[in-house]
JSON list of C-alpha atoms in Angstrom, two decimals:
[
{"chain": "A", "resi": 26, "resn": "UNK", "atom": "CA", "xyz": [-35.22, -21.48, -17.53]},
{"chain": "A", "resi": 27, "resn": "UNK", "atom": "CA", "xyz": [-35.89, -21.30, -13.80]},
{"chain": "A", "resi": 28, "resn": "UNK", "atom": "CA", "xyz": [-38.76, -23.31, -12.39]},
{"chain": "A", "resi": 29, "resn": "UNK", "atom": "CA", "xyz": [-41.23, -21.97, -9.80]},
{"chain": "A", "resi": 30, "resn": "UNK", "atom": "CA", "xyz": [-39.26, -23.45, -6.89]},
{"chain": "A", "resi": 31, "resn": "UNK", "atom": "CA", "xyz": [-36.03, -21.75, -7.97]},
{"chain": "A", "resi": 32, "resn": "UNK", "atom": "CA", "xyz": [-37.81, -18.42, -8.51]},
{"chain": "A", "resi": 33, "resn": "UNK", "atom": "CA", "xyz": [-39.45, -18.65, -5.07]},
{"chain": "A", "resi": 34, "resn": "UNK", "atom": "CA", "xyz": [-36.13, -19.50, -3.41]},
{"chain": "A", "resi": 35, "resn": "UNK", "atom": "CA", "xyz": [-34.40, -16.64, -5.24]},
{"chain": "A", "resi": 36, "resn": "UNK", "atom": "CA", "xyz": [-37.13, -14.23, -4.13]},
{"chain": "A", "resi": 37, "resn": "UNK", "atom": "CA", "xyz": [-36.79, -15.37, -0.50]},
{"chain": "A", "resi": 38, "resn": "UNK", "atom": "CA", "xyz": [-33.04, -14.83, -0.55]},
{"chain": "A", "resi": 39, "resn": "UNK", "atom": "CA", "xyz": [-33.45, -11.37, -2.06]},
{"chain": "A", "resi": 40, "resn": "UNK", "atom": "CA", "xyz": [-36.09, -10.49, 0.54]},
{"chain": "A", "resi": 41, "resn": "UNK", "atom": "CA", "xyz": [-33.82, -11.64, 3.37]},
{"chain": "A", "resi": 42, "resn": "UNK", "atom": "CA", "xyz": [-30.93, -9.62, 2.00]},
{"chain": "A", "resi": 43, "resn": "UNK", "atom": "CA", "xyz": [-33.11, -6.53, 1.67]},
{"chain": "A", "resi": 44, "resn": "UNK", "atom": "CA", "xyz": [-34.32, -6.89, 5.28]},
{"chain": "A", "resi": 45, "resn": "UNK", "atom": "CA", "xyz": [-30.78, -7.33, 6.58]},
{"chain": "A", "resi": 46, "resn": "UNK", "atom": "CA", "xyz": [-29.45, -4.36, 4.62]},
{"chain": "A", "resi": 47, "resn": "UNK", "atom": "CA", "xyz": [-32.15, -2.13, 6.07]},
{"chain": "A", "resi": 48, "resn": "UNK", "atom": "CA", "xyz": [-30.92, -2.87, 9.60]},
{"chain": "A", "resi": 49, "resn": "UNK", "atom": "CA", "xyz": [-27.17, -2.22, 9.21]},
{"chain": "A", "resi": 50, "resn": "UNK", "atom": "CA", "xyz": [-25.35, 1.10, 9.59]},
{"chain": "A", "resi": 51, "resn": "UNK", "atom": "CA", "xyz": [-24.58, 3.36, 6.65]},
{"chain": "A", "resi": 52, "resn": "UNK", "atom": "CA", "xyz": [-20.88, 2.56, 7.05]},
{"chain": "A", "resi": 53, "resn": "UNK", "atom": "CA", "xyz": [-21.56, -1.17, 6.79]},
{"chain": "A", "resi": 54, "resn": "UNK", "atom": "CA", "xyz": [-23.79, -0.57, 3.77]},
{"chain": "A", "resi": 55, "resn": "UNK", "atom": "CA", "xyz": [-20.88, 1.22, 2.08]},
{"chain": "A", "resi": 56, "resn": "UNK", "atom": "CA", "xyz": [-18.51, -1.63, 2.93]},
{"chain": "A", "resi": 57, "resn": "UNK", "atom": "CA", "xyz": [-21.02, -4.17, 1.62]},
{"chain": "A", "resi": 58, "resn": "UNK", "atom": "CA", "xyz": [-21.41, -2.22, -1.61]},
{"chain": "A", "resi": 59, "resn": "UNK", "atom": "CA", "xyz": [-17.63, -2.11, -2.08]},
{"chain": "A", "resi": 60, "resn": "UNK", "atom": "CA", "xyz": [-17.41, -5.86, -1.49]},
{"chain": "A", "resi": 61, "resn": "UNK", "atom": "CA", "xyz": [-20.22, -6.61, -3.94]},
{"chain": "A", "resi": 62, "resn": "UNK", "atom": "CA", "xyz": [-18.58, -4.38, -6.57]},
{"chain": "A", "resi": 63, "resn": "UNK", "atom": "CA", "xyz": [-15.27, -6.23, -6.08]},
{"chain": "A", "resi": 64, "resn": "UNK", "atom": "CA", "xyz": [-17.04, -9.59, -6.48]},
{"chain": "A", "resi": 65, "resn": "UNK", "atom": "CA", "xyz": [-18.72, -8.38, -9.66]},
{"chain": "A", "resi": 66, "resn": "UNK", "atom": "CA", "xyz": [-15.37, -7.30, -11.13]},
{"chain": "A", "resi": 67, "resn": "UNK", "atom": "CA", "xyz": [-13.86, -10.69, -10.30]},
{"chain": "A", "resi": 68, "resn": "UNK", "atom": "CA", "xyz": [-16.69, -12.51, -12.05]},
{"chain": "A", "resi": 69, "resn": "UNK", "atom": "CA", "xyz": [-16.08, -10.52, -15.23]},
{"chain": "A", "resi": 70, "resn": "UNK", "atom": "CA", "xyz": [-12.48, -11.72, -15.40]},
{"chain": "A", "resi": 71, "resn": "UNK", "atom": "CA", "xyz": [-11.99, -14.78, -17.55]},
{"chain": "A", "resi": 72, "resn": "UNK", "atom": "CA", "xyz": [-8.73, -15.85, -15.92]},
{"chain": "A", "resi": 73, "resn": "UNK", "atom": "CA", "xyz": [-7.67, -16.38, -12.33]},
{"chain": "A", "resi": 74, "resn": "UNK", "atom": "CA", "xyz": [-5.34, -13.71, -10.94]},
{"chain": "A", "resi": 75, "resn": "UNK", "atom": "CA", "xyz": [-2.26, -14.89, -9.09]},
{"chain": "A", "resi": 76, "resn": "UNK", "atom": "CA", "xyz": [-0.98, -12.55, -6.37]},
{"chain": "A", "resi": 77, "resn": "UNK", "atom": "CA", "xyz": [2.73, -11.72, -6.59]},
{"chain": "A", "resi": 78, "resn": "UNK", "atom": "CA", "xyz": [5.26, -8.96, -6.00]},
{"chain": "A", "resi": 79, "resn": "UNK", "atom": "CA", "xyz": [7.62, -8.69, -8.96]},
{"chain": "A", "resi": 80, "resn": "UNK", "atom": "CA", "xyz": [9.78, -5.65, -9.67]},
{"chain": "A", "resi": 81, "resn": "UNK", "atom": "CA", "xyz": [9.10, -4.21, -13.12]},
{"chain": "A", "resi": 82, "resn": "UNK", "atom": "CA", "xyz": [10.58, -1.43, -15.21]},
{"chain": "A", "resi": 83, "resn": "UNK", "atom": "CA", "xyz": [8.19, -0.02, -17.78]},
{"chain": "A", "resi": 84, "resn": "UNK", "atom": "CA", "xyz": [8.01, 2.96, -20.07]},
{"chain": "A", "resi": 85, "resn": "UNK", "atom": "CA", "xyz": [5.78, 4.95, -22.34]},
{"chain": "A", "resi": 86, "resn": "UNK", "atom": "CA", "xyz": [7.09, 7.07, -25.18]},
{"chain": "A", "resi": 87, "resn": "UNK", "atom": "CA", "xyz": [7.68, 9.99, -22.80]},
{"chain": "A", "resi": 88, "resn": "UNK", "atom": "CA", "xyz": [8.53, 8.49, -19.37]},
{"chain": "A", "resi": 89, "resn": "UNK", "atom": "CA", "xyz": [10.18, 5.59, -17.53]},
{"chain": "A", "resi": 90, "resn": "UNK", "atom": "CA", "xyz": [8.69, 3.97, -14.40]},
{"chain": "A", "resi": 91, "resn": "UNK", "atom": "CA", "xyz": [9.70, 1.40, -11.76]},
{"chain": "A", "resi": 92, "resn": "UNK", "atom": "CA", "xyz": [6.99, -0.34, -9.73]},
{"chain": "A", "resi": 93, "resn": "UNK", "atom": "CA", "xyz": [5.80, -3.81, -8.80]},
{"chain": "A", "resi": 94, "resn": "UNK", "atom": "CA", "xyz": [3.54, -6.28, -10.58]},
{"chain": "A", "resi": 95, "resn": "UNK", "atom": "CA", "xyz": [0.99, -7.17, -7.88]},
{"chain": "A", "resi": 96, "resn": "UNK", "atom": "CA", "xyz": [-0.88, -9.91, -9.68]},
{"chain": "A", "resi": 97, "resn": "UNK", "atom": "CA", "xyz": [-0.81, -11.67, -13.00]},
{"chain": "A", "resi": 98, "resn": "UNK", "atom": "CA", "xyz": [-3.06, -13.80, -15.18]},
{"chain": "A", "resi": 99, "resn": "UNK", "atom": "CA", "xyz": [-3.22, -15.15, -18.71]},
{"chain": "A", "resi": 100, "resn": "UNK", "atom": "CA", "xyz": [-4.72, -11.81, -19.74]},
{"chain": "A", "resi": 101, "resn": "UNK", "atom": "CA", "xyz": [-2.13, -9.49, -18.23]},
{"chain": "A", "resi": 102, "resn": "UNK", "atom": "CA", "xyz": [-0.63, -8.01, -15.10]},
{"chain": "A", "resi": 103, "resn": "UNK", "atom": "CA", "xyz": [-1.71, -5.46, -12.51]},
{"chain": "A", "resi": 104, "resn": "UNK", "atom": "CA", "xyz": [0.73, -2.68, -11.66]},
{"chain": "A", "resi": 105, "resn": "UNK", "atom": "CA", "xyz": [-0.47, -0.12, -9.14]},
{"chain": "A", "resi": 106, "resn": "UNK", "atom": "CA", "xyz": [0.65, 3.33, -10.24]},
{"chain": "A", "resi": 107, "resn": "UNK", "atom": "CA", "xyz": [-0.04, 6.91, -9.27]},
{"chain": "A", "resi": 108, "resn": "UNK", "atom": "CA", "xyz": [-0.06, 7.81, -12.95]},
{"chain": "A", "resi": 109, "resn": "UNK", "atom": "CA", "xyz": [-2.91, 7.40, -15.40]},
{"chain": "A", "resi": 110, "resn": "UNK", "atom": "CA", "xyz": [-2.68, 5.56, -18.69]},
{"chain": "A", "resi": 111, "resn": "UNK", "atom": "CA", "xyz": [-5.05, 5.52, -21.62]},
{"chain": "A", "resi": 112, "resn": "UNK", "atom": "CA", "xyz": [-6.71, 2.37, -22.90]},
{"chain": "A", "resi": 113, "resn": "UNK", "atom": "CA", "xyz": [-4.61, 1.18, -25.81]},
{"chain": "A", "resi": 114, "resn": "UNK", "atom": "CA", "xyz": [-1.58, 3.24, -24.78]},
{"chain": "A", "resi": 115, "resn": "UNK", "atom": "CA", "xyz": [1.63, 1.42, -25.62]},
{"chain": "A", "resi": 116, "resn": "UNK", "atom": "CA", "xyz": [3.73, 0.40, -22.64]},
{"chain": "A", "resi": 117, "resn": "UNK", "atom": "CA", "xyz": [7.04, -1.48, -22.80]},
{"chain": "A", "resi": 118, "resn": "UNK", "atom": "CA", "xyz": [8.02, -3.49, -19.74]},
{"chain": "A", "resi": 119, "resn": "UNK", "atom": "CA", "xyz": [10.93, -5.58, -18.52]},
{"chain": "A", "resi": 120, "resn": "UNK", "atom": "CA", "xyz": [10.87, -7.96, -15.56]},
{"chain": "A", "resi": 121, "resn": "UNK", "atom": "CA", "xyz": [12.17, -11.30, -14.40]},
{"chain": "A", "resi": 122, "resn": "UNK", "atom": "CA", "xyz": [10.37, -13.90, -12.36]},
{"chain": "A", "resi": 123, "resn": "UNK", "atom": "CA", "xyz": [11.69, -14.77, -8.90]},
{"chain": "A", "resi": 124, "resn": "UNK", "atom": "CA", "xyz": [14.46, -17.38, -8.96]},
{"chain": "A", "resi": 125, "resn": "UNK", "atom": "CA", "xyz": [14.92, -16.90, -12.69]},
{"chain": "A", "resi": 126, "resn": "UNK", "atom": "CA", "xyz": [17.75, -15.37, -14.70]},
{"chain": "A", "resi": 127, "resn": "UNK", "atom": "CA", "xyz": [15.48, -14.84, -17.70]},
{"chain": "A", "resi": 128, "resn": "UNK", "atom": "CA", "xyz": [14.36, -11.28, -18.36]},
{"chain": "A", "resi": 129, "resn": "UNK", "atom": "CA", "xyz": [11.05, -10.80, -20.11]},
{"chain": "A", "resi": 130, "resn": "UNK", "atom": "CA", "xyz": [10.67, -7.82, -22.41]},
{"chain": "A", "resi": 131, "resn": "UNK", "atom": "CA", "xyz": [7.13, -7.08, -23.50]}
]
């Protein structure tokens, strides 16, 4: 539970932020909002993401794709794609890590 000092300090910070936001341009407000949303998404992740660029072949039951894994973590990988996938949709992928002869099939 927060004590009175912590609550007062928190209120002062929020007041300062509010005052600053009121003075910046609409474009900067939009950029700030995007940044805050990105930070919030990062905080929801349980595992650190490691940036990378690894070629990957992957497929669904009706199509084959070739793209790049752009980051990875204990919970998965991020592959930027122009296509949309459903949550829970099965995807098979094959890739190898740099400097490795081992192919991973997932």
